[in-house]
Coordinates of C-alpha atoms and ligand atoms in Angstrom, one line a residue:
M1 CA 12.4 -41.6 8.8
T2 CA 9.3 -42.5 11.1
T3 CA 7.1 -45.2 9.5
T4 CA 4.2 -42.3 9.2
D5 CA 6.5 -40.8 7.3
T6 CA 6.8 -43.7 4.9
A7 CA 3.5 -44.7 4.3
A8 CA 1.3 -42.3 2.0
Q9 CA -1.2 -40.1 4.0
S10 CA -4.1 -37.9 3.8
Q11 CA -3.8 -33.9 4.7
P12 CA -6.6 -31.5 5.2
F13 CA -5.8 -28.2 3.3
Q14 CA -5.9 -25.2 5.4
A15 CA -9.5 -24.1 5.8
E16 CA -8.7 -20.9 3.2
V17 CA -6.6 -22.6 1.0
A18 CA -9.8 -25.2 0.4
E19 CA -12.0 -21.3 0.5
L20 CA -9.5 -20.3 -2.3
L21 CA -9.6 -23.7 -4.8
N22 CA -13.6 -23.2 -4.4
L23 CA -13.3 -20.2 -6.3
M24 CA -11.3 -20.9 -8.4
V25 CA -13.1 -24.4 -9.4
H26 CA -15.6 -22.4 -9.7
S27 CA -13.5 -19.1 -11.6
V28 CA -14.3 -16.5 -10.3
Y29 CA -10.7 -15.5 -12.4
S30 CA -11.4 -16.0 -16.8
E31 CA -8.1 -16.3 -17.1
T32 CA -7.1 -18.8 -17.4
D33 CA -3.4 -18.2 -18.6
I34 CA -2.3 -17.5 -15.7
F35 CA -2.0 -20.2 -14.4
L36 CA 1.8 -21.6 -16.1
R37 CA 3.0 -17.2 -15.5
E38 CA 2.3 -18.7 -11.9
L39 CA 4.0 -22.4 -12.2
I40 CA 6.6 -20.0 -14.2
S41 CA 7.4 -17.7 -11.8
N42 CA 7.4 -20.6 -9.0
A43 CA 9.8 -22.3 -10.7
S44 CA 12.3 -19.2 -11.3
D45 CA 12.5 -18.3 -8.0
A46 CA 13.2 -21.8 -6.8
L47 CA 16.4 -21.5 -9.8
D48 CA 17.3 -18.1 -7.6
K49 CA 17.0 -19.5 -4.4
L50 CA 19.7 -22.8 -5.4
R51 CA 21.5 -20.5 -7.7
Y52 CA 22.4 -18.1 -3.7
E53 CA 21.5 -21.4 -1.6
S54 CA 24.6 -22.9 -4.1
I55 CA 27.4 -20.0 -3.3
A56 CA 28.2 -21.8 0.2
K57 CA 27.7 -24.7 -0.7
P58 CA 28.4 -25.9 -4.7
E59 CA 27.7 -29.6 -4.1
L60 CA 24.0 -28.3 -4.2
M61 CA 24.6 -27.9 -7.7
A62 CA 26.5 -31.0 -8.7
D63 CA 23.3 -33.0 -10.0
G64 CA 20.4 -32.3 -12.1
G65 CA 22.2 -29.6 -15.0
E66 CA 22.2 -26.2 -15.4
P67 CA 19.2 -24.6 -14.1
K68 CA 16.5 -24.4 -16.1
I69 CA 12.2 -24.7 -17.3
R70 CA 10.9 -27.7 -19.3
I71 CA 7.9 -27.8 -20.6
V72 CA 6.2 -31.2 -21.1
P73 CA 3.0 -31.6 -22.9
K74 CA 1.7 -34.9 -23.6
K75 CA -1.7 -36.3 -25.1
E76 CA -3.8 -39.6 -23.6
P77 CA -3.7 -39.0 -20.8
D78 CA -3.3 -34.7 -21.3
T79 CA -1.2 -34.2 -19.3
L80 CA 1.3 -30.3 -18.9
S81 CA 4.7 -31.5 -16.9
V82 CA 6.5 -27.7 -15.7
I83 CA 9.7 -29.6 -14.5
D84 CA 12.6 -27.0 -12.9
N85 CA 15.6 -28.1 -11.6
G86 CA 15.9 -25.6 -8.3
L87 CA 16.1 -25.6 -4.7
G88 CA 12.3 -28.7 -4.6
M89 CA 10.6 -29.5 -1.5
D90 CA 11.0 -31.5 1.4
R91 CA 8.1 -32.9 2.5
Q92 CA 8.1 -30.8 5.7
E93 CA 7.4 -28.0 2.5
L94 CA 5.5 -29.8 0.6
I95 CA 2.3 -29.7 3.9
D96 CA 3.8 -26.2 4.5
N97 CA 3.7 -24.7 0.7
L98 CA 1.2 -26.4 -0.9
G99 CA -1.6 -27.5 2.0
T100 CA -1.3 -23.5 3.4
I101 CA -1.0 -19.5 2.2
A102 CA 0.7 -17.5 4.4
K103 CA 0.3 -14.0 3.4
S104 CA -1.3 -12.5 6.3
G105 CA -4.9 -10.5 5.9
T106 CA -5.8 -14.2 3.8
K107 CA -8.7 -14.2 5.6
S108 CA -10.6 -11.2 4.8
F109 CA -9.3 -10.8 1.9
L110 CA -11.2 -14.3 0.4
T111 CA -14.4 -13.1 2.2
K112 CA -14.0 -10.2 0.1
L113 CA -13.8 -12.0 -2.4
T114 CA -17.3 -14.3 -1.6
E115 CA -19.1 -10.8 -1.7
A116 CA -17.4 -9.2 -4.2
K117 CA -18.7 -9.5 -8.4
D118 CA -15.6 -8.1 -9.7
G119 CA -13.8 -11.5 -8.1
A120 CA -11.2 -11.1 -11.0
G121 CA -10.2 -7.8 -10.6
L122 CA -9.5 -8.5 -6.9
I123 CA -7.8 -11.7 -6.9
G124 CA -5.0 -10.2 -9.3
Q125 CA -4.4 -8.2 -6.3
F126 CA -4.4 -11.5 -4.3
G127 CA -2.3 -13.2 -6.3
V128 CA -3.3 -17.4 -6.1
G129 CA 0.1 -18.1 -7.1
F130 CA -0.1 -22.9 -7.4
Y131 CA -3.4 -23.3 -6.9
A132 CA -4.0 -21.2 -9.8
A133 CA -3.4 -24.8 -11.6
F134 CA -6.4 -26.2 -10.4
M135 CA -8.7 -23.7 -12.9
V136 CA -7.1 -26.4 -16.3
A137 CA -6.5 -28.9 -14.2
D138 CA -8.6 -31.8 -12.4
R139 CA -5.3 -33.5 -10.1
I140 CA -2.5 -32.2 -9.7
V141 CA 1.1 -34.3 -9.1
V142 CA 3.9 -32.7 -7.6
T143 CA 7.2 -34.2 -7.2
S144 CA 10.1 -32.7 -5.6
R145 CA 13.6 -33.5 -4.2
R146 CA 15.5 -31.0 -2.3
A147 CA 18.6 -29.7 -3.7
G148 CA 21.3 -32.4 -2.5
S149 CA 18.9 -34.6 -0.7
A150 CA 18.5 -38.2 -1.0
E151 CA 14.0 -38.5 -0.7
A152 CA 11.8 -37.5 -3.9
W153 CA 8.4 -37.1 -2.1
T154 CA 5.1 -36.3 -4.1
W155 CA 2.3 -34.7 -3.3
S156 CA -1.2 -35.0 -4.7
S157 CA -4.2 -33.8 -5.1
S158 CA -7.7 -33.8 -6.5
G159 CA -8.6 -30.4 -5.4
G160 CA -11.6 -30.5 -2.9
A161 CA -11.0 -31.0 1.2
G162 CA -7.0 -32.1 1.5
F163 CA -4.1 -33.9 -1.0
E164 CA -2.1 -36.6 -0.2
I165 CA 1.9 -36.6 0.3
A166 CA 4.2 -39.9 0.4
P167 CA 7.6 -40.8 -0.7
A168 CA 8.2 -41.2 -4.7
S169 CA 8.2 -44.0 -6.5
E170 CA 11.9 -45.2 -7.6
E171 CA 10.7 -44.4 -10.4
D172 CA 8.7 -40.8 -10.4
A173 CA 12.2 -40.1 -8.1
A174 CA 14.7 -41.2 -10.9
R175 CA 13.4 -39.4 -13.1
V176 CA 13.4 -36.1 -10.3
V177 CA 16.4 -35.5 -9.7
R178 CA 16.6 -31.9 -8.4
G179 CA 13.9 -29.9 -8.0
T180 CA 10.0 -30.3 -8.5
E181 CA 8.4 -31.5 -11.2
I182 CA 4.2 -30.6 -11.6
V183 CA 2.0 -33.2 -13.1
L184 CA -1.1 -30.9 -14.2
H185 CA -4.1 -33.5 -15.8
M186 CA -5.6 -31.2 -17.7
K187 CA -9.6 -30.6 -17.8
K188 CA -10.6 -31.2 -21.2
D189 CA -12.1 -27.2 -21.5
A190 CA -8.7 -26.7 -20.9
A191 CA -7.1 -28.8 -23.6
K192 CA -5.3 -25.9 -25.6
Y193 CA -3.1 -25.2 -23.6
L194 CA -1.1 -28.9 -24.4
E195 CA -0.5 -27.6 -28.0
P196 CA 3.2 -25.9 -28.4
Y197 CA 1.7 -23.2 -30.3
E198 CA -0.7 -22.0 -27.5
I199 CA 1.8 -22.4 -24.9
E200 CA 4.8 -20.8 -27.1
R201 CA 2.1 -17.9 -27.7
V202 CA 1.4 -17.9 -23.1
V203 CA 5.0 -18.1 -21.8
G204 CA 5.9 -14.7 -24.6
A205 CA 3.3 -13.4 -23.3
Y206 CA 3.6 -13.3 -19.6
S207 CA 7.1 -14.9 -18.8
D208 CA 9.8 -14.0 -21.7
N209 CA 11.7 -11.9 -18.7
I210 CA 12.1 -14.6 -16.6
Q211 CA 16.0 -15.2 -16.7
F212 CA 16.2 -19.0 -17.1
P213 CA 15.6 -20.9 -20.2
I214 CA 12.3 -22.0 -20.4
E215 CA 12.3 -24.8 -23.0
L216 CA 9.2 -26.8 -24.6
V217 CA 9.8 -30.4 -25.2
P218 CA 7.2 -31.4 -27.7
E219 CA 5.7 -34.8 -28.1
D220 CA 7.3 -35.0 -31.3
G221 CA 10.3 -33.3 -32.3
E222 CA 13.9 -30.7 -30.7
P223 CA 13.3 -29.4 -26.7
R224 CA 13.8 -26.0 -28.2
Q225 CA 14.3 -22.6 -26.3
I226 CA 10.5 -20.2 -25.9
N227 CA 12.3 -17.6 -24.7
S228 CA 14.7 -14.6 -24.0
A229 CA 16.2 -15.0 -20.9
S230 CA 17.9 -12.2 -19.7
A231 CA 17.9 -10.1 -17.0
L232 CA 15.6 -7.5 -18.8
W233 CA 16.7 -5.0 -16.5
Q234 CA 20.7 -5.4 -17.5
R235 CA 20.0 -4.4 -21.5
S236 CA 19.6 -0.6 -22.6
K237 CA 16.7 0.9 -21.9
S238 CA 17.0 2.3 -26.3
E239 CA 15.9 -1.6 -27.1
L240 CA 13.4 -2.0 -24.7
T241 CA 9.4 -0.8 -25.1
P242 CA 6.7 -0.1 -23.0
E243 CA 5.4 -3.5 -23.5
D244 CA 8.9 -4.9 -22.8
Y245 CA 8.5 -3.1 -19.2
A246 CA 5.0 -4.3 -19.0
Q247 CA 5.6 -7.6 -19.0
A248 CA 8.8 -6.9 -16.8
Y249 CA 6.4 -5.1 -13.8
K250 CA 3.6 -7.7 -14.4
Q251 CA 6.4 -11.0 -14.1
I252 CA 8.2 -9.4 -11.0
A253 CA 5.9 -7.6 -9.1
G254 CA 3.3 -11.1 -9.6
A255 CA 1.1 -8.2 -10.6
F256 CA -1.9 -8.0 -13.5
D257 CA -2.3 -4.1 -13.6
E258 CA 0.1 -2.3 -15.7
P259 CA 2.8 0.4 -13.6
A260 CA 1.7 3.7 -13.8
M261 CA 5.0 4.7 -13.5
T262 CA 8.7 3.1 -14.6
L263 CA 12.3 3.7 -13.6
H264 CA 15.4 2.2 -15.0
Y265 CA 18.7 3.4 -15.1
R266 CA 22.7 2.0 -13.9
A267 CA 24.5 3.7 -11.7
E268 CA 27.9 3.7 -12.1
G269 CA 30.0 6.0 -10.1
R270 CA 31.6 4.7 -6.4
Y271 CA 29.4 1.9 -6.8
S272 CA 27.3 0.2 -9.8
Y273 CA 23.9 -0.7 -10.3
A274 CA 21.3 -1.3 -12.0
V275 CA 17.6 -0.2 -11.2
L276 CA 14.5 -1.4 -12.3
L277 CA 11.7 0.0 -10.2
F278 CA 7.7 0.3 -11.0
A279 CA 4.6 1.8 -9.6
P280 CA 1.8 -0.6 -10.3
S281 CA -1.4 2.3 -11.1
T282 CA -3.5 -0.6 -8.5
K283 CA -3.8 -0.9 -5.0
P284 CA -3.0 -4.2 -3.3
F285 CA -5.2 -5.8 -0.7
D286 CA -2.5 -5.8 1.9
L287 CA -0.8 -2.5 1.6
F288 CA -1.5 -2.2 5.1
E289 CA -0.8 -5.4 7.2
P290 CA 2.3 -4.6 9.7
A291 CA 4.0 -7.6 8.3
R292 CA 4.2 -6.3 4.5
K293 CA 7.2 -5.7 4.0
G294 CA 8.7 -4.4 0.8
H295 CA 9.0 -5.8 -2.5
V296 CA 12.0 -4.5 -4.4
K297 CA 14.1 -7.5 -4.8
L298 CA 17.8 -7.3 -4.3
Y299 CA 20.2 -9.2 -6.5
V300 CA 24.1 -9.2 -7.0
R301 CA 25.5 -9.8 -10.5
R302 CA 22.5 -11.0 -11.5
V303 CA 22.2 -13.1 -8.4
F304 CA 18.7 -13.0 -6.7
I305 CA 19.8 -12.5 -3.0
T306 CA 16.6 -11.2 -1.0
N307 CA 13.6 -10.1 -1.4
D308 CA 13.5 -8.3 2.1
A309 CA 16.5 -6.8 2.1
D310 CA 14.5 -3.3 2.6
L311 CA 15.7 -1.3 -0.4
L312 CA 13.0 1.2 0.3
P313 CA 11.7 3.3 3.0
S314 CA 8.2 1.9 4.3
Y315 CA 6.0 5.1 3.1
L316 CA 7.5 3.7 -0.3
R317 CA 6.8 0.0 0.1
F318 CA 4.1 -0.4 -3.0
I319 CA 7.3 0.3 -5.2
R320 CA 8.2 -3.2 -6.8
G321 CA 10.9 -4.3 -9.1
V322 CA 14.8 -5.3 -8.9
I323 CA 17.9 -3.4 -7.4
D324 CA 21.5 -5.2 -9.3
S325 CA 24.5 -4.3 -7.9
E326 CA 27.7 -5.2 -9.2
D327 CA 30.0 -4.9 -6.3
L328 CA 28.5 -6.3 -2.7
P329 CA 29.9 -9.9 -1.9
L330 CA 27.7 -12.8 -3.2
N331 CA 27.4 -14.2 0.2
L332 CA 25.5 -11.5 1.8
S333 CA 23.9 -12.6 5.6
R334 CA 21.7 -11.2 7.6
E335 CA 23.7 -8.6 9.4
M336 CA 25.4 -7.7 6.5
L337 CA 22.4 -6.2 5.0
Q338 CA 21.1 -4.4 8.1
N339 CA 25.2 -2.8 8.2
N340 CA 26.4 -2.8 5.0
P341 CA 27.3 0.9 4.7
Q342 CA 27.0 0.5 0.2
L343 CA 23.1 -0.9 1.0
A344 CA 22.6 2.0 2.5
Q345 CA 24.1 4.5 0.0
I346 CA 22.0 2.4 -2.7
R347 CA 18.9 2.8 0.1
K348 CA 19.8 6.5 -0.2
A349 CA 20.4 7.2 -3.9
V350 CA 17.0 5.1 -5.2
T351 CA 14.9 6.3 -2.4
G352 CA 15.8 10.0 -3.8
K353 CA 15.5 9.2 -7.7
V354 CA 12.5 7.0 -7.1
I355 CA 10.5 10.8 -4.9
G356 CA 12.1 12.5 -8.4
E357 CA 10.6 10.5 -10.7
L358 CA 7.2 10.9 -9.3
E359 CA 7.9 14.6 -9.1
S360 CA 8.7 14.7 -12.6
L361 CA 5.4 12.4 -13.3
G362 CA 3.4 14.8 -11.6
D363 CA 4.0 17.1 -13.3
K364 CA 4.4 15.3 -17.0
D365 CA 1.3 13.2 -16.6
P366 CA -1.5 14.2 -14.1
E367 CA -3.0 11.3 -14.8
A368 CA -0.8 8.7 -14.1
F369 CA 0.6 10.4 -11.5
G370 CA -3.2 10.9 -10.1
R371 CA -3.7 6.9 -10.0
I372 CA -0.7 6.6 -7.8
W373 CA -1.7 9.2 -5.9
D374 CA -5.4 8.2 -5.4
A375 CA -4.0 4.0 -4.7
F376 CA -1.1 4.8 -2.0
G377 CA -1.5 8.9 -1.0
L378 CA -1.7 7.1 2.0
V379 CA 1.2 5.7 2.8
I380 CA 3.3 8.4 0.6
K381 CA 1.9 11.0 3.7
E382 CA 3.3 8.1 6.2
G383 CA 7.0 10.1 4.8
I384 CA 6.1 13.1 6.0
W385 CA 5.7 12.1 9.6
E386 CA 8.7 9.3 9.1
D387 CA 11.6 11.3 6.8
Y388 CA 12.2 14.4 8.1
E389 CA 15.2 14.9 5.1
R390 CA 12.4 14.6 2.3
R391 CA 9.8 16.0 4.4
E392 CA 9.7 18.8 2.2
K393 CA 10.0 17.0 -1.1
L394 CA 7.3 14.4 0.4
L395 CA 4.9 18.0 0.7
A396 CA 5.7 18.4 -2.7
L397 CA 4.2 15.5 -4.3
S398 CA 1.3 16.1 -2.2
R399 CA -2.1 16.4 -3.5
F400 CA -4.7 17.6 -1.6
T401 CA -8.6 18.6 -1.7
T402 CA -9.0 22.5 -0.5
T403 CA -11.5 24.7 -0.2
K404 CA -10.3 25.9 -3.8
G405 CA -11.2 22.0 -5.3
E406 CA -9.1 18.7 -5.5
N407 CA -5.7 17.5 -6.3
R408 CA -4.3 20.8 -5.2
T409 CA 0.0 21.4 -4.3
L410 CA 1.3 23.0 -1.8
K411 CA 3.4 24.8 -4.2
Q412 CA -0.3 26.2 -6.4
Y413 CA -0.9 27.1 -2.6
V414 CA 1.9 29.5 -1.8
E415 CA 1.4 30.7 -5.4
D416 CA -2.2 31.5 -4.4
L417 CA -1.1 33.3 -1.0
K418 CA -3.5 35.6 0.1
E419 CA -2.2 40.2 0.3
N420 CA -0.6 39.4 3.8
Q421 CA -0.6 35.9 4.5
T422 CA 1.7 34.1 5.7
E423 CA 0.4 30.6 6.8
I424 CA -0.9 27.7 4.9
Y425 CA -4.1 26.9 6.7
Y426 CA -5.9 23.6 7.3
L427 CA -8.5 21.5 8.8
V428 CA -8.3 17.4 9.8
G429 CA -11.8 16.3 10.1
D430 CA -13.5 13.3 9.2
S431 CA -15.4 13.7 6.0
I432 CA -14.8 16.8 3.5
E433 CA -18.5 17.6 3.8
R434 CA -18.5 18.3 7.3
L435 CA -15.4 19.9 6.9
K436 CA -17.0 22.9 4.9
S437 CA -19.1 23.5 6.7
N438 CA -17.0 23.9 9.5
P439 CA -17.7 27.3 11.7
K440 CA -13.9 27.1 11.3
L441 CA -13.7 28.0 8.4
E442 CA -16.0 31.0 8.4
S443 CA -14.0 33.8 9.1
A444 CA -11.2 32.1 6.3
A445 CA -13.5 32.2 3.6
A446 CA -14.3 35.7 4.1
R447 CA -11.3 36.5 3.3
G448 CA -11.1 34.4 0.6
I449 CA -8.1 32.5 2.5
E450 CA -7.8 28.5 1.2
V451 CA -7.7 25.5 3.4
L452 CA -6.5 22.1 2.8
L453 CA -9.2 19.9 4.4
L454 CA -7.4 16.5 6.1
T455 CA -9.6 13.9 5.8
D456 CA -7.4 10.6 6.1
P457 CA -6.3 9.4 8.8
V458 CA -3.2 9.6 8.5
D459 CA -3.3 13.5 8.5
A460 CA -3.6 13.9 11.5
F461 CA -0.4 12.4 12.2
W462 CA 2.0 14.0 10.5
T463 CA 0.0 17.2 11.1
S464 CA 1.4 16.8 14.4
A465 CA 4.9 17.3 13.4
P466 CA 6.2 21.1 13.2
L467 CA 6.2 21.4 8.9
D468 CA 6.5 24.3 6.2
F469 CA 6.6 24.4 2.6
Q470 CA 9.1 26.4 1.3
G471 CA 9.1 29.2 4.4
K472 CA 5.8 29.0 5.5
P473 CA 4.1 26.8 8.6
L474 CA 1.1 25.0 8.0
K475 CA -1.7 25.7 10.7
S476 CA -4.5 24.4 12.5
L477 CA -7.1 25.8 11.9
S478 CA -8.8 24.1 14.9
Q479 CA -5.3 25.1 17.1
G480 CA -3.9 27.5 18.6
D481 CA -4.1 30.7 18.3
V482 CA -5.4 33.1 14.3
D483 CA -4.1 36.0 13.2
F484 CA -5.9 37.2 9.5
G485 CA -6.6 40.5 11.2
M486 CA -3.8 41.9 8.3
I487 CA -5.6 40.2 5.6
P488 CA -8.3 41.6 4.3
T489 CA -12.2 40.8 3.7
T490 CA -13.1 40.0 0.4
E491 CA -15.9 42.8 -1.3
E492 CA -19.0 40.4 -0.6
T493 CA -18.9 39.9 2.7
K494 CA -17.5 43.3 3.9
D495 CA -21.1 43.8 5.6
E496 CA -20.4 41.7 8.3
P497 CA -22.5 42.6 11.2
E498 CA -21.7 45.2 13.8
K499 CA -20.8 44.3 17.1
P500 CA -22.9 44.7 19.7
E501 CA -22.6 47.4 22.9
T502 CA -21.8 44.0 24.8
D503 CA -18.5 44.6 27.3
E504 CA -16.9 41.4 25.8
A505 CA -14.6 41.0 29.0
L506 CA -18.7 40.3 31.0
T507 CA -19.3 38.2 29.0
I508 CA -15.9 36.2 28.5
A509 CA -16.3 36.1 32.3
A510 CA -19.9 34.9 32.1
I511 CA -19.7 32.0 30.2
K512 CA -15.9 31.1 32.2
D513 CA -18.5 31.3 35.1
A514 CA -21.0 29.1 33.4
L515 CA -18.5 26.4 32.5
G516 CA -16.3 26.0 35.0
D517 CA -13.5 23.5 33.9
K518 CA -15.5 22.1 31.3
V519 CA -13.1 24.0 29.0
S520 CA -9.7 25.7 29.4
D521 CA -10.1 29.1 28.4
V522 CA -13.2 30.5 27.0
R523 CA -12.0 33.5 24.0
A524 CA -13.1 36.0 21.5
S525 CA -12.8 33.8 17.8
Q526 CA -11.1 35.7 14.7
R527 CA -12.6 32.5 12.8
L528 CA -15.7 33.0 12.6
T529 CA -18.1 35.4 11.0
A530 CA -21.9 34.0 10.9
S531 CA -21.1 30.8 13.7
A532 CA -21.4 31.3 17.6
S533 CA -18.5 29.3 18.9
C534 CA -16.1 26.5 18.4
L535 CA -13.7 25.1 20.0
V536 CA -10.1 24.4 19.9
A537 CA -6.7 23.2 20.8
G538 CA -4.3 25.1 22.9
G539 CA -1.0 26.0 20.5
L540 CA 0.7 23.1 21.7
G541 CA 0.2 19.5 22.4
P542 CA -2.0 18.0 19.5
D543 CA -4.9 19.2 17.4
R544 CA -8.3 18.3 18.2
A545 CA -8.4 15.6 15.4
L546 CA -5.8 13.5 16.7
E547 CA -5.9 14.2 20.4
R548 CA -9.8 12.2 19.8
M549 CA -8.2 9.9 17.4
L550 CA -5.7 8.5 20.0
A551 CA -9.0 9.3 22.6
Q552 CA -11.0 6.7 20.5
Q553 CA -7.9 4.0 21.1
N554 CA -7.3 4.4 24.1
R555 CA -4.3 6.4 24.1
G556 CA -4.4 9.3 26.4
A557 CA -7.1 11.1 27.8
A558 CA -7.9 14.4 25.6
S559 CA -6.9 17.8 27.3
K560 CA -9.3 20.3 27.9
P561 CA -10.1 22.6 24.5
I562 CA -10.5 26.3 24.5
L563 CA -14.2 27.4 23.6
E564 CA -13.7 30.3 21.3
V565 CA -17.3 32.5 20.8
N566 CA -18.3 34.8 17.7
L567 CA -18.7 38.0 20.0
R568 CA -21.4 39.5 16.8
H569 CA -23.6 36.2 17.4
P570 CA -26.6 37.8 19.7
I571 CA -26.8 34.5 21.7
V572 CA -23.1 35.2 22.8
A573 CA -23.7 38.7 23.2
A574 CA -27.6 37.9 25.5
V575 CA -25.1 35.8 27.7
A576 CA -23.8 39.3 29.3
K577 CA -27.2 40.0 29.9
A578 CA -29.5 37.2 31.2
N579 CA -30.3 35.8 34.9
A580 CA -27.6 33.5 36.5
A581 CA -30.2 30.4 35.6
D582 CA -30.0 31.4 31.2
A583 CA -26.5 32.8 31.4
A584 CA -25.6 29.0 32.6
D585 CA -27.7 27.4 30.2
L586 CA -26.6 29.8 26.9
S587 CA -22.8 29.3 28.0
L588 CA -23.7 24.9 27.6
L589 CA -25.6 25.4 24.8
L590 CA -22.4 26.9 22.8
L591 CA -20.4 24.2 24.3
E592 CA -22.5 22.0 22.9
Q593 CA -23.0 23.3 19.5
A594 CA -19.5 23.5 18.8
Q595 CA -19.2 20.0 19.8
I596 CA -21.5 18.5 17.2
L597 CA -20.2 20.3 14.5
D598 CA -16.4 19.1 15.1
G599 CA -18.1 15.3 15.3
E600 CA -18.5 15.2 18.5
L601 CA -21.2 14.3 21.3
P602 CA -22.4 16.1 24.0
E603 CA -20.5 15.0 27.5
D604 CA -24.4 14.3 28.7
P605 CA -27.0 14.2 25.5
A606 CA -30.5 13.8 27.5
A607 CA -29.1 17.3 29.7
F608 CA -28.8 18.4 26.3
S609 CA -31.8 18.4 24.8
A610 CA -33.6 19.2 27.9
R611 CA -31.7 22.4 27.7
L612 CA -32.5 22.8 24.2
N613 CA -36.4 22.6 24.5
R614 CA -36.0 24.3 27.7
L615 CA -34.8 27.6 25.5
V616 CA -37.3 26.9 23.0
L617 CA -40.3 26.9 25.0
R618 CA -39.3 29.8 26.3
A619 CA -39.2 31.5 22.4
L620 CA -42.6 30.4 21.9
Ligands
ADP1 P1 4.0 -18.2 -3.5 O1 4.5 -17.9 -4.8 O2 2.6 -16.4 -4.0 O3 4.4 -17.5 -2.6 P2 2.5 -20.2 -4.2 O4 1.7 -21.1 -4.1 O5 2.4 -19.7 -5.6 O6 2.2 -18.7 -3.6 O7 3.6 -21.1 -3.8 C1 3.7 -21.5 -2.0 C2 5.7 -21.7 -2.3 O8 5.9 -22.9 -2.1 C3 6.0 -20.4 -2.6 O9 6.2 -19.5 -1.8 C4 7.7 -21.6 -2.4 O10 7.7 -22.1 -1.3 C5 6.7 -23.1 -3.0 N1 6.8 -24.0 -4.4 C6 6.0 -24.0 -4.8 N2 6.1 -23.6 -6.3 C7 7.8 -24.3 -6.6 C8 8.6 -24.8 -7.0 N3 8.5 -24.9 -8.3 N4 10.0 -25.7 -6.1 C9 10.0 -24.7 -4.7 N5 9.0 -24.8 -4.3 C10 7.9 -24.2 -4.9

């Protein structure tokens, strides 16, 4: 130990912690009860970690008694202690864990929280953990001893700017043999948490499913256990109520919302394991943080092993819960986690189960499924691209806004196919409104053909894989050729304008001539009925929307599009008859209009408006 280590030291909080504490104190979150849940949850984690480490080093468990959590209320002075004999923390861990927040995306989250009116709702997505205790306490003293260590340390803070760290006094060190003691000096208005019945109420409501015994130690009277201390996932479905599951979800996931889906079963056979998984009903704030890992906990015979065994594919990273294996060895190393064939088998089977359960939820309880889809549809769609094997199943889960309405499935789409229609059509763009007015829909609309309107950023990606659903290929209306020839137009639109008497070849040649290498080709369009022109991508390679996205991120130059023109349109017909200068103006205008309709800017906006003015003036 160096001399600085032995003296008491003041340290500032990381800026994010100070900001969070400030928010806690000014109580954005009115449900103060949750502080106890957070502390108990941390204590339980520490007991889990000790049990795991002691597999390799049984001596860590030697002193300090059977794993348990104790809650000790005292009056005069008003203190509430939460004590565990888990793994504990050394000096550096106290500094790191209780002075910083390691979560990625914290900064942007806090900014959102400060600006939001509904701070309470948001903070639930974040999970404030230990710091929640500052809602009820104006001073917190933590004494901790890492299992097996000769030293104990005391961390203390009154919130505000920082904390103090010092070696534990002899008396404190003698009391904390292993693990962590957290002493809360309660605020006046939080004194109710010193009443035994109040503590029992909160533990019953939030922490009953903690696997370890929780003991209440009243000032007068015998200590007594106040939770059921069993692993809920090991119990049989028939003895559990929806409330039990909801509570287990909140406790296991550290969540505040209700689960939108619960999956509880036991697999028997070559491998035996229990599964208890939940789909949340709200989106966590870090869903798209690259560092966000899976949240399914791996247990082996009720011993917690790890949080990040990648038990589900990343497109199911919103699923929370537990998988508890009967057969895996307890001493699983990193490498074993990655290469274990049994784990791979479990992963595969559970992934299939989750998708199956989502599917049947979609049929049985569309409202609950809708909540999952609204929050996580974006993530699930990543799987269409990533998981070749389950592509069809994921497509079946997906819900789409189409020209027919919202929340349409591909199954419904296929059932409603038009006579002779063999493909599923879609259009990718920035917003539903813009897509709806896109001329590329005209001919499809005239035939009553349904078109998927895709506006999520991820849509540009998954659609770039070759896809079909129930044997029907998915086809972009802004890529390659479309052939609606065999599909009859509906009654009302049969009276399209007569094709004017101009030479098709001549018109196309004139436009091509005028546009030169600005486009890769010019051709007559099957897509348009009213508009004059549109741009499409070639049959191979990326669709226009993906190209545009990649180009925006400077990942590859966009290739030249094809200009399709509507030979029935008077402006198009006029090109062949016009003189060279006018033909050039008209052709460029056809191109620029098409760009604007796709949400792009003409290459040279000044030249575009000059050209437009020239033509308007002429007409006047
Ligand atoms: P979270 O639990 O979400 O990680 P917290 O702020 O609640 O965030 O706690 C931060 C870290 O402090 C925990 O991850 C853990 O490493 C450590 N910690 C908190 N309480 C305890 C405890 N009772 N025993 C051991 N470590 C603890």
